mmCIF file of C-alpha atoms in Angstrom:
data_model
loop_
_atom_site.group_PDB
_atom_site.id
_atom_site.type_symbol
_atom_site.label_atom_id
_atom_site.label_comp_id
_atom_site.label_asym_id
_atom_site.label_seq_id
_atom_site.Cartn_x
_atom_site.Cartn_y
_atom_site.Cartn_z
ATOM 1 C CA UNK A 1 -5.217 -29.568 -31.911
ATOM 2 C CA UNK A 2 -7.108 -31.802 -29.396
ATOM 3 C CA UNK A 3 -4.401 -34.456 -29.674
ATOM 4 C CA UNK A 4 -1.588 -31.771 -28.910
ATOM 5 C CA UNK A 5 -3.586 -30.208 -26.030
ATOM 6 C CA UNK A 6 -3.625 -33.895 -24.702
ATOM 7 C CA UNK A 7 -0.015 -33.957 -25.145
ATOM 8 C CA UNK A 8 0.678 -30.942 -22.874
ATOM 9 C CA UNK A 9 -1.527 -32.627 -20.152
ATOM 10 C CA UNK A 10 0.251 -35.918 -20.463
ATOM 11 C CA UNK A 11 3.622 -34.261 -20.137
ATOM 12 C CA UNK A 12 2.287 -32.305 -17.102
ATOM 13 C CA UNK A 13 1.049 -35.689 -15.469
ATOM 14 C CA UNK A 14 4.579 -37.331 -16.228
ATOM 15 C CA UNK A 15 6.069 -34.192 -14.568
ATOM 16 C CA UNK A 16 3.820 -34.289 -11.581
ATOM 17 C CA UNK A 17 4.254 -38.141 -11.062
ATOM 18 C CA UNK A 18 7.994 -38.055 -11.420
ATOM 19 C CA UNK A 19 8.194 -35.208 -8.941
ATOM 20 C CA UNK A 20 6.210 -37.266 -6.313
ATOM 21 C CA UNK A 21 7.763 -40.757 -7.055
ATOM 22 C CA UNK A 22 11.339 -39.592 -7.251
ATOM 23 C CA UNK A 23 10.889 -36.886 -4.435
ATOM 24 C CA UNK A 24 12.294 -34.123 -6.961
ATOM 25 C CA UNK A 25 11.862 -30.741 -5.286
ATOM 26 C CA UNK A 26 10.776 -29.073 -8.512
ATOM 27 C CA UNK A 27 7.188 -28.050 -9.567
ATOM 28 C CA UNK A 28 5.516 -31.031 -11.576
ATOM 29 C CA UNK A 29 4.698 -28.735 -14.367
ATOM 30 C CA UNK A 30 8.309 -27.419 -14.710
ATOM 31 C CA UNK A 31 9.434 -31.068 -15.293
ATOM 32 C CA UNK A 32 6.761 -31.551 -17.767
ATOM 33 C CA UNK A 33 7.917 -28.497 -19.511
ATOM 34 C CA UNK A 34 11.358 -30.210 -19.707
ATOM 35 C CA UNK A 35 9.786 -33.450 -21.147
ATOM 36 C CA UNK A 36 7.959 -31.240 -23.832
ATOM 37 C CA UNK A 37 11.164 -29.473 -24.663
ATOM 38 C CA UNK A 38 12.926 -32.822 -25.431
ATOM 39 C CA UNK A 39 9.909 -33.826 -27.515
ATOM 40 C CA UNK A 40 9.926 -30.741 -29.530
ATOM 41 C CA UNK A 41 13.676 -30.859 -29.925
ATOM 42 C CA UNK A 42 13.502 -34.628 -31.100
ATOM 43 C CA UNK A 43 10.741 -33.782 -33.413
ATOM 44 C CA UNK A 44 12.525 -30.937 -34.991
ATOM 45 C CA UNK A 45 15.567 -32.832 -35.396
ATOM 46 C CA UNK A 46 13.871 -35.704 -36.995
ATOM 47 C CA UNK A 47 12.028 -33.364 -39.413
ATOM 48 C CA UNK A 48 8.652 -34.177 -38.014
ATOM 49 C CA UNK A 49 7.228 -30.880 -39.029
ATOM 50 C CA UNK A 50 3.786 -32.023 -38.240
ATOM 51 C CA UNK A 51 4.386 -32.527 -34.530
ATOM 52 C CA UNK A 52 6.455 -29.244 -34.165
ATOM 53 C CA UNK A 53 3.472 -27.208 -35.696
ATOM 54 C CA UNK A 54 0.793 -29.086 -33.885
ATOM 55 C CA UNK A 55 2.570 -28.792 -30.516
ATOM 56 C CA UNK A 56 3.306 -24.790 -31.403
ATOM 57 C CA UNK A 57 -0.471 -24.412 -32.225
ATOM 58 C CA UNK A 58 -1.682 -25.986 -28.894
ATOM 59 C CA UNK A 59 0.952 -24.009 -26.883
ATOM 60 C CA UNK A 60 -0.006 -20.688 -28.485
ATOM 61 C CA UNK A 61 -3.691 -21.170 -27.703
ATOM 62 C CA UNK A 62 -2.890 -21.622 -23.974
ATOM 63 C CA UNK A 63 -0.188 -18.849 -23.867
ATOM 64 C CA UNK A 64 -2.228 -16.292 -25.812
ATOM 65 C CA UNK A 65 -3.896 -15.385 -22.496
ATOM 66 C CA UNK A 66 -1.254 -16.382 -20.121
ATOM 67 C CA UNK A 67 -1.587 -13.173 -18.053
ATOM 68 C CA UNK A 68 -5.357 -14.050 -17.359
ATOM 69 C CA UNK A 69 -4.192 -17.404 -15.744
ATOM 70 C CA UNK A 70 -2.435 -15.567 -12.850
ATOM 71 C CA UNK A 71 -5.380 -13.516 -11.762
ATOM 72 C CA UNK A 72 -7.204 -16.156 -9.521
ATOM 73 C CA UNK A 73 -3.978 -16.733 -7.598
ATOM 74 C CA UNK A 74 -3.021 -13.147 -7.604
ATOM 75 C CA UNK A 75 -6.331 -12.157 -5.876
ATOM 76 C CA UNK A 76 -5.280 -14.462 -3.074
ATOM 77 C CA UNK A 77 -3.074 -11.683 -1.750
ATOM 78 C CA UNK A 78 -6.092 -10.568 0.193
ATOM 79 C CA UNK A 79 -5.186 -13.407 2.559
ATOM 80 C CA UNK A 80 -1.894 -11.594 3.140
ATOM 81 C CA UNK A 81 -2.765 -8.160 3.847
ATOM 82 C CA UNK A 82 -1.645 -8.135 7.426
ATOM 83 C CA UNK A 83 1.689 -9.396 6.317
ATOM 84 C CA UNK A 84 2.122 -6.915 3.706
ATOM 85 C CA UNK A 85 1.004 -3.872 5.947
ATOM 86 C CA UNK A 86 3.768 -4.947 8.360
ATOM 87 C CA UNK A 87 6.477 -5.646 5.845
ATOM 88 C CA UNK A 88 5.749 -3.412 2.927
ATOM 89 C CA UNK A 89 8.944 -1.368 3.349
ATOM 90 C CA UNK A 90 11.453 -4.384 3.375
ATOM 91 C CA UNK A 91 9.435 -5.760 0.410
ATOM 92 C CA UNK A 92 9.494 -2.622 -1.488
ATOM 93 C CA UNK A 93 13.281 -2.062 -1.068
ATOM 94 C CA UNK A 94 14.203 -5.659 -1.827
ATOM 95 C CA UNK A 95 12.210 -5.419 -5.081
ATOM 96 C CA UNK A 96 13.924 -2.242 -6.078
ATOM 97 C CA UNK A 97 17.469 -3.138 -4.921
ATOM 98 C CA UNK A 98 17.265 -6.527 -6.607
ATOM 99 C CA UNK A 99 15.954 -5.268 -9.976
ATOM 100 C CA UNK A 100 18.863 -2.831 -10.326
ATOM 101 C CA UNK A 101 21.235 -5.296 -9.301
ATOM 102 C CA UNK A 102 20.190 -7.983 -11.603
ATOM 103 C CA UNK A 103 19.767 -5.891 -14.536
ATOM 104 C CA UNK A 104 23.445 -4.588 -14.084
ATOM 105 C CA UNK A 105 24.961 -7.918 -13.412
ATOM 106 C CA UNK A 106 23.228 -9.863 -16.290
ATOM 107 C CA UNK A 107 23.985 -6.854 -18.776
ATOM 108 C CA UNK A 108 27.560 -6.779 -17.594
ATOM 109 C CA UNK A 109 28.250 -10.330 -17.958
ATOM 110 C CA UNK A 110 26.954 -10.701 -21.335
ATOM 111 C CA UNK A 111 28.750 -7.841 -22.611
ATOM 112 C CA UNK A 112 31.887 -9.244 -21.554
ATOM 113 C CA UNK A 113 31.263 -12.870 -22.571
ATOM 114 C CA UNK A 114 29.031 -12.434 -25.681
ATOM 115 C CA UNK A 115 30.009 -11.810 -29.385
ATOM 116 C CA UNK A 116 30.829 -8.248 -29.953
ATOM 117 C CA UNK A 117 27.637 -6.373 -30.825
ATOM 118 C CA UNK A 118 27.139 -3.069 -32.714
ATOM 119 C CA UNK A 119 25.657 -0.516 -30.151
ATOM 120 C CA UNK A 120 22.032 -0.173 -29.888
ATOM 121 C CA UNK A 121 20.733 2.788 -31.745
ATOM 122 C CA UNK A 122 18.802 3.590 -34.904
ATOM 123 C CA UNK A 123 16.002 1.045 -35.756
ATOM 124 C CA UNK A 124 17.828 -1.723 -37.289
ATOM 125 C CA UNK A 125 15.402 -4.384 -37.739
ATOM 126 C CA UNK A 126 17.328 -6.369 -40.442
ATOM 127 C CA UNK A 127 19.339 -8.381 -38.106
ATOM 128 C CA UNK A 128 16.927 -10.885 -36.744
ATOM 129 C CA UNK B 1 -31.537 -4.398 -1.670
ATOM 130 C CA UNK B 2 -35.113 -5.850 -2.239
ATOM 131 C CA UNK B 3 -36.002 -9.527 -1.171
ATOM 132 C CA UNK B 4 -35.798 -11.147 -4.462
ATOM 133 C CA UNK B 5 -32.577 -9.479 -5.459
ATOM 134 C CA UNK B 6 -31.063 -10.640 -2.125
ATOM 135 C CA UNK B 7 -32.188 -14.010 -2.842
ATOM 136 C CA UNK B 8 -30.786 -13.786 -6.234
ATOM 137 C CA UNK B 9 -27.388 -12.705 -4.754
ATOM 138 C CA UNK B 10 -27.522 -15.752 -2.121
ATOM 139 C CA UNK B 11 -28.118 -18.124 -4.861
ATOM 140 C CA UNK B 12 -25.368 -16.708 -7.392
ATOM 141 C CA UNK B 13 -22.860 -16.198 -4.835
ATOM 142 C CA UNK B 14 -22.856 -19.884 -4.048
ATOM 143 C CA UNK B 15 -22.038 -21.078 -7.738
ATOM 144 C CA UNK B 16 -18.837 -21.257 -9.377
ATOM 145 C CA UNK B 17 -20.279 -19.263 -12.215
ATOM 146 C CA UNK B 18 -19.992 -15.961 -10.770
ATOM 147 C CA UNK B 19 -16.333 -16.249 -9.635
ATOM 148 C CA UNK B 20 -15.372 -17.368 -13.258
ATOM 149 C CA UNK B 21 -17.476 -14.498 -14.906
ATOM 150 C CA UNK B 22 -16.261 -11.705 -12.869
ATOM 151 C CA UNK B 23 -12.538 -12.946 -13.262
ATOM 152 C CA UNK B 24 -12.896 -12.956 -17.058
ATOM 153 C CA UNK B 25 -14.779 -9.555 -17.054
ATOM 154 C CA UNK B 26 -12.229 -7.945 -14.831
ATOM 155 C CA UNK B 27 -9.336 -9.043 -16.907
ATOM 156 C CA UNK B 28 -11.010 -8.085 -20.343
ATOM 157 C CA UNK B 29 -11.468 -4.660 -18.633
ATOM 158 C CA UNK B 30 -7.870 -4.234 -17.457
ATOM 159 C CA UNK B 31 -6.608 -5.533 -20.819
ATOM 160 C CA UNK B 32 -8.498 -3.002 -22.684
ATOM 161 C CA UNK B 33 -7.056 -0.354 -20.253
ATOM 162 C CA UNK B 34 -3.647 -1.660 -21.061
ATOM 163 C CA UNK B 35 -4.129 -1.452 -24.832
ATOM 164 C CA UNK B 36 -5.314 2.170 -24.392
ATOM 165 C CA UNK B 37 -2.086 3.180 -22.703
ATOM 166 C CA UNK B 38 -0.109 1.781 -25.595
ATOM 167 C CA UNK B 39 0.871 -1.228 -23.422
ATOM 168 C CA UNK B 40 2.570 0.659 -20.711
ATOM 169 C CA UNK B 41 4.130 -1.599 -18.010
ATOM 170 C CA UNK B 42 2.618 0.400 -15.342
ATOM 171 C CA UNK B 43 -0.892 -0.449 -16.669
ATOM 172 C CA UNK B 44 -0.224 -4.230 -16.402
ATOM 173 C CA UNK B 45 -3.612 -5.955 -16.826
ATOM 174 C CA UNK B 46 -2.942 -8.709 -14.149
ATOM 175 C CA UNK B 47 -2.149 -6.026 -11.518
ATOM 176 C CA UNK B 48 -5.147 -3.968 -12.274
ATOM 177 C CA UNK B 49 -7.577 -7.144 -12.613
ATOM 178 C CA UNK B 50 -6.233 -8.357 -9.232
ATOM 179 C CA UNK B 51 -6.887 -4.920 -7.497
ATOM 180 C CA UNK B 52 -10.352 -4.450 -9.181
ATOM 181 C CA UNK B 53 -11.129 -8.100 -7.959
ATOM 182 C CA UNK B 54 -9.920 -7.666 -4.386
ATOM 183 C CA UNK B 55 -11.846 -4.501 -4.216
ATOM 184 C CA UNK B 56 -14.942 -6.414 -5.418
ATOM 185 C CA UNK B 57 -14.517 -9.037 -2.681
ATOM 186 C CA UNK B 58 -13.955 -6.473 -0.078
ATOM 187 C CA UNK B 59 -17.196 -4.544 -1.094
ATOM 188 C CA UNK B 60 -19.455 -7.691 -1.247
ATOM 189 C CA UNK B 61 -17.838 -9.310 1.622
ATOM 190 C CA UNK B 62 -17.079 -12.341 -0.302
ATOM 191 C CA UNK B 63 -14.178 -14.578 1.101
ATOM 192 C CA UNK B 64 -11.292 -15.641 -1.034
ATOM 193 C CA UNK B 65 -12.382 -19.408 -0.713
ATOM 194 C CA UNK B 66 -16.119 -18.855 -2.044
ATOM 195 C CA UNK B 67 -14.396 -16.809 -5.097
ATOM 196 C CA UNK B 68 -11.733 -19.364 -5.751
ATOM 197 C CA UNK B 69 -14.394 -22.203 -6.375
ATOM 198 C CA UNK B 70 -15.077 -20.244 -9.566
ATOM 199 C CA UNK B 71 -11.667 -19.097 -10.468
ATOM 200 C CA UNK B 72 -10.201 -22.372 -10.051
ATOM 201 C CA UNK B 73 -11.081 -23.447 -13.524
ATOM 202 C CA UNK B 74 -8.956 -20.562 -14.731
ATOM 203 C CA UNK B 75 -6.144 -21.473 -12.200
ATOM 204 C CA UNK B 76 -5.993 -25.074 -13.327
ATOM 205 C CA UNK B 77 -4.813 -23.855 -16.827
ATOM 206 C CA UNK B 78 -1.370 -22.543 -15.254
ATOM 207 C CA UNK B 79 0.031 -26.307 -15.184
ATOM 208 C CA UNK B 80 -0.437 -26.987 -18.847
ATOM 209 C CA UNK B 81 0.304 -23.564 -19.735
ATOM 210 C CA UNK B 82 3.755 -23.879 -17.700
ATOM 211 C CA UNK B 83 4.387 -27.041 -19.833
ATOM 212 C CA UNK B 84 3.466 -25.104 -22.947
ATOM 213 C CA UNK B 85 6.432 -22.534 -22.220
ATOM 214 C CA UNK B 86 8.706 -25.215 -23.615
ATOM 215 C CA UNK B 87 7.629 -24.225 -27.109
ATOM 216 C CA UNK B 88 9.030 -20.483 -26.864
ATOM 217 C CA UNK B 89 11.888 -21.602 -24.989
ATOM 218 C CA UNK B 90 12.833 -23.995 -27.711
ATOM 219 C CA UNK B 91 12.376 -21.439 -30.348
ATOM 220 C CA UNK B 92 14.513 -18.911 -28.345
ATOM 221 C CA UNK B 93 17.369 -21.413 -27.727
ATOM 222 C CA UNK B 94 17.402 -22.213 -31.368
ATOM 223 C CA UNK B 95 17.559 -18.644 -32.572
ATOM 224 C CA UNK B 96 20.256 -17.826 -29.992
ATOM 225 C CA UNK B 97 22.319 -21.006 -30.647
ATOM 226 C CA UNK B 98 25.514 -19.114 -31.432
ATOM 227 C CA UNK B 99 25.470 -16.923 -28.221
ATOM 228 C CA UNK B 100 23.995 -19.780 -26.039
ATOM 229 C CA UNK B 101 26.957 -20.392 -23.736
ATOM 230 C CA UNK B 102 27.781 -16.631 -22.865
ATOM 231 C CA UNK B 103 23.861 -16.283 -22.454
ATOM 232 C CA UNK B 104 23.588 -19.074 -20.047
ATOM 233 C CA UNK B 105 26.555 -17.801 -17.872
ATOM 234 C CA UNK B 106 25.033 -14.475 -17.769
ATOM 235 C CA UNK B 107 21.690 -15.787 -16.890
ATOM 236 C CA UNK B 108 23.115 -17.835 -14.111
ATOM 237 C CA UNK B 109 24.759 -14.838 -12.816
ATOM 238 C CA UNK B 110 21.516 -12.805 -12.856
ATOM 239 C CA UNK B 111 19.409 -15.581 -11.357
ATOM 240 C CA UNK B 112 21.572 -15.932 -8.486
ATOM 241 C CA UNK B 113 21.799 -12.085 -8.106
ATOM 242 C CA UNK B 114 18.041 -11.643 -8.334
ATOM 243 C CA UNK B 115 17.037 -14.321 -5.493
ATOM 244 C CA UNK B 116 20.232 -13.602 -3.491
ATOM 245 C CA UNK B 117 19.906 -9.805 -3.480
ATOM 246 C CA UNK B 118 15.953 -9.707 -2.760
ATOM 247 C CA UNK B 119 16.257 -12.157 -0.104
ATOM 248 C CA UNK B 120 19.402 -10.550 1.337
ATOM 249 C CA UNK B 121 17.888 -7.112 1.308
ATOM 250 C CA UNK B 122 14.482 -8.282 2.910
ATOM 251 C CA UNK B 123 16.416 -10.316 5.436
ATOM 252 C CA UNK B 124 18.582 -7.326 6.348
ATOM 253 C CA UNK B 125 15.613 -5.225 6.971
ATOM 254 C CA UNK B 126 14.037 -7.880 9.234
ATOM 255 C CA UNK B 127 11.521 -9.370 6.771
ATOM 256 C CA UNK B 128 9.979 -12.754 8.170
ATOM 257 C CA UNK B 129 10.500 -16.428 6.801
ATOM 258 C CA UNK B 130 7.272 -16.400 4.854
ATOM 259 C CA UNK B 131 8.223 -13.064 2.987
ATOM 260 C CA UNK B 132 11.733 -14.186 2.371
ATOM 261 C CA UNK B 133 10.709 -17.494 0.952
ATOM 262 C CA UNK B 134 7.912 -15.861 -1.241
ATOM 263 C CA UNK B 135 10.611 -13.316 -2.481
ATOM 264 C CA UNK B 136 13.220 -15.644 -3.589
ATOM 265 C CA UNK B 137 11.538 -16.750 -6.981
ATOM 266 C CA UNK B 138 10.219 -13.425 -7.727
ATOM 267 C CA UNK B 139 12.296 -12.758 -10.860
ATOM 268 C CA UNK B 140 10.841 -15.743 -12.752
ATOM 269 C CA UNK B 141 7.916 -16.037 -14.933
ATOM 270 C CA UNK B 142 4.648 -16.207 -12.728
ATOM 271 C CA UNK B 143 3.623 -20.022 -13.215
ATOM 272 C CA UNK B 144 7.172 -21.299 -12.486
ATOM 273 C CA UNK B 145 7.644 -18.774 -9.482
ATOM 274 C CA UNK B 146 4.329 -19.933 -7.961
ATOM 275 C CA UNK B 147 5.196 -23.541 -8.296
ATOM 276 C CA UNK B 148 8.570 -22.864 -6.590
ATOM 277 C CA UNK B 149 7.011 -20.652 -3.738
ATOM 278 C CA UNK B 150 4.572 -23.438 -3.238
ATOM 279 C CA UNK B 151 7.352 -26.015 -3.069
ATOM 280 C CA UNK B 152 9.638 -24.373 -0.705
ATOM 281 C CA UNK B 153 6.735 -23.023 1.681
ATOM 282 C CA UNK B 154 6.368 -19.380 0.571
ATOM 283 C CA UNK B 155 2.896 -17.816 -0.190
ATOM 284 C CA UNK B 156 2.160 -18.542 -4.012
ATOM 285 C CA UNK B 157 -0.191 -15.617 -3.850
ATOM 286 C CA UNK B 158 2.269 -13.168 -2.589
ATOM 287 C CA UNK B 159 4.736 -14.612 -4.899
ATOM 288 C CA UNK B 160 2.357 -13.908 -7.822
ATOM 289 C CA UNK B 161 2.070 -10.208 -6.953
ATOM 290 C CA UNK B 162 5.659 -9.886 -6.205
ATOM 291 C CA UNK B 163 6.548 -11.230 -9.534
ATOM 292 C CA UNK B 164 4.138 -8.785 -11.475
ATOM 293 C CA UNK B 165 5.517 -5.740 -9.461
ATOM 294 C CA UNK B 166 9.165 -6.947 -10.264
ATOM 295 C CA UNK B 167 8.268 -7.368 -13.975
ATOM 296 C CA UNK B 168 6.981 -3.704 -14.183
ATOM 297 C CA UNK B 169 10.154 -2.478 -12.255
ATOM 298 C CA UNK B 170 12.408 -4.408 -14.708
ATOM 299 C CA UNK B 171 10.586 -3.112 -17.644
ATOM 300 C CA UNK B 172 10.464 0.646 -16.411
ATOM 301 C CA UNK B 173 13.873 0.762 -14.958
ATOM 302 C CA UNK B 174 15.997 -1.562 -16.978
ATOM 303 C CA UNK B 175 16.334 0.328 -20.363
ATOM 304 C CA UNK B 176 17.318 3.755 -18.858
ATOM 305 C CA UNK B 177 19.746 1.976 -16.265
ATOM 306 C CA UNK B 178 21.549 -0.029 -19.036
ATOM 307 C CA UNK B 179 21.883 3.045 -21.215
ATOM 308 C CA UNK B 180 23.352 5.079 -18.179
ATOM 309 C CA UNK B 181 26.108 2.629 -17.732
ATOM 310 C CA UNK B 182 26.997 2.173 -21.381
ATOM 311 C CA UNK B 183 25.414 -1.650 -21.935
ATOM 312 C CA UNK B 184 24.424 -1.014 -25.557
ATOM 313 C CA UNK B 185 24.306 -4.282 -27.380
ATOM 314 C CA UNK B 186 20.716 -5.557 -28.147
ATOM 315 C CA UNK B 187 21.642 -9.156 -26.877
ATOM 316 C CA UNK B 188 23.182 -7.852 -23.461
ATOM 317 C CA UNK B 189 20.221 -5.388 -23.121
ATOM 318 C CA UNK B 190 17.494 -8.165 -24.001
ATOM 319 C CA UNK B 191 19.149 -10.649 -21.711
ATOM 320 C CA UNK B 192 19.213 -8.278 -18.793
ATOM 321 C CA UNK B 193 15.689 -7.066 -18.770
ATOM 322 C CA UNK B 194 14.532 -10.706 -19.529
ATOM 323 C CA UNK B 195 16.158 -11.971 -16.410
ATOM 324 C CA UNK B 196 14.875 -9.221 -14.399
ATOM 325 C CA UNK B 197 11.534 -8.509 -15.682
ATOM 326 C CA UNK B 198 10.465 -11.965 -17.225
ATOM 327 C CA UNK B 199 7.252 -11.919 -19.259
ATOM 328 C CA UNK B 200 6.310 -8.186 -18.567
ATOM 329 C CA UNK B 201 9.903 -6.921 -19.913
ATOM 330 C CA UNK B 202 9.960 -9.333 -22.838
ATOM 331 C CA UNK B 203 6.728 -7.977 -23.976
ATOM 332 C CA UNK B 204 8.206 -4.616 -23.885
ATOM 333 C CA UNK B 205 11.549 -5.750 -25.385
ATOM 334 C CA UNK B 206 9.889 -7.285 -28.381
ATOM 335 C CA UNK B 207 8.226 -4.107 -29.296
ATOM 336 C CA UNK B 208 11.787 -2.237 -29.264
ATOM 337 C CA UNK B 209 13.969 -4.434 -31.416
ATOM 338 C CA UNK B 210 13.714 -8.207 -32.548
ATOM 339 C CA UNK B 211 17.077 -9.120 -31.076
ATOM 340 C CA UNK B 212 16.202 -7.647 -27.673
ATOM 341 C CA UNK B 213 12.991 -9.534 -27.816
ATOM 342 C CA UNK B 214 14.548 -12.894 -28.716
ATOM 343 C CA UNK B 215 17.281 -12.570 -25.845
ATOM 344 C CA UNK B 216 14.580 -11.466 -23.305
ATOM 345 C CA UNK B 217 12.467 -14.483 -24.084
ATOM 346 C CA UNK B 218 15.685 -16.751 -23.825
ATOM 347 C CA UNK B 219 16.464 -15.056 -20.701
ATOM 348 C CA UNK B 220 12.996 -15.524 -19.078
ATOM 349 C CA UNK B 221 13.035 -19.267 -19.860
ATOM 350 C CA UNK B 222 16.503 -20.067 -19.025
ATOM 351 C CA UNK B 223 16.110 -18.112 -15.641
ATOM 352 C CA UNK B 224 12.882 -20.158 -15.053
ATOM 353 C CA UNK B 225 14.581 -23.300 -15.193
ATOM 354 C CA UNK B 226 17.759 -22.132 -13.359
ATOM 355 C CA UNK B 227 15.942 -20.552 -10.509
ATOM 356 C CA UNK B 228 13.549 -23.739 -10.143
ATOM 357 C CA UNK B 229 16.629 -25.939 -9.803
ATOM 358 C CA UNK B 230 18.770 -23.601 -7.650
ATOM 359 C CA UNK B 231 16.562 -22.396 -4.959
ATOM 360 C CA UNK B 232 15.423 -25.847 -3.615
ATOM 361 C CA UNK B 233 18.869 -26.952 -3.817
ATOM 362 C CA UNK B 234 20.280 -23.863 -1.855
ATOM 363 C CA UNK B 235 17.640 -24.292 0.563
ATOM 364 C CA UNK B 236 18.461 -27.975 1.193
ATOM 365 C CA UNK B 237 21.927 -27.199 1.579
ATOM 366 C CA UNK B 238 21.297 -24.438 4.051
ATOM 367 C CA UNK B 239 18.772 -26.248 6.094
ATOM 368 C CA UNK B 240 20.944 -29.573 6.076
#
């Protein structure tokens, strides 16, 4: 477990370093996520079950309470109350309009391009 | 407040212990409320924990910097947690392998729509640059959205709140909207709510149908990568 938690940190370290050294405009942890994705993919392809399971266990431990990790930064919204008071209407309309459009566009494209699906309905849990 | 009590407050308010403890306590309380409501999206624990803590800071006259000295220990874990998202993403990609090309195209269209329409609408209504940059990554899962916002000069904490509100919106209006326009397949429905409402909608989709849940997780992961790559790219092109 400790080893795989370290692996996550090493991936992040690689990501942050690459972002700085190569001046990639991506968040370092996201590059780290790509690195870990390749590692898990390779381990799975090579049949290294132990690595896949160990990584999954460490990731689950961190992701189980993922929501908690947003709280400290979220509280930082107190620093921007003046901005929100001034622009709340445009922010609200942008959020609602964008949510409606995004849902429709994604659903329509997938319905056109994806494999034919039986319509949703009933509680058919056997097709997972 | 008595003299010894005041001294205790002076002492505690300067140690990181207090910020860390109240953050955990507020979250545990908000999470209990969330479970009690049958995990209703509007009872989102992050939203209510944040509101509770904002109220506490206001009542006690504590500034954010002092609070963050303690809360930073929790905040630090966002980095490794973002890396850890590779694991559920890989599982989702593997499960959806057969429909992956269609899903990637649909998510790309959704990613462009999500950022483009949010920024476009806010711009038309006269929002300032900080708001526009903070809005751009709002459909992506919080750790990635905050990273992108920070990178492009937005306000990560404002983005965090916008992301949560978007997730709640996506989870609440997504399913009835899709039914109204006749989008009935579980793959398309899962993908649509996942692109719009990231983790919050995915949690909801997982409770409705396993296929919807799997495609919602897939959409959340792919959208995170697509948006993180596209937004800085578009901004670079626009600003030269």
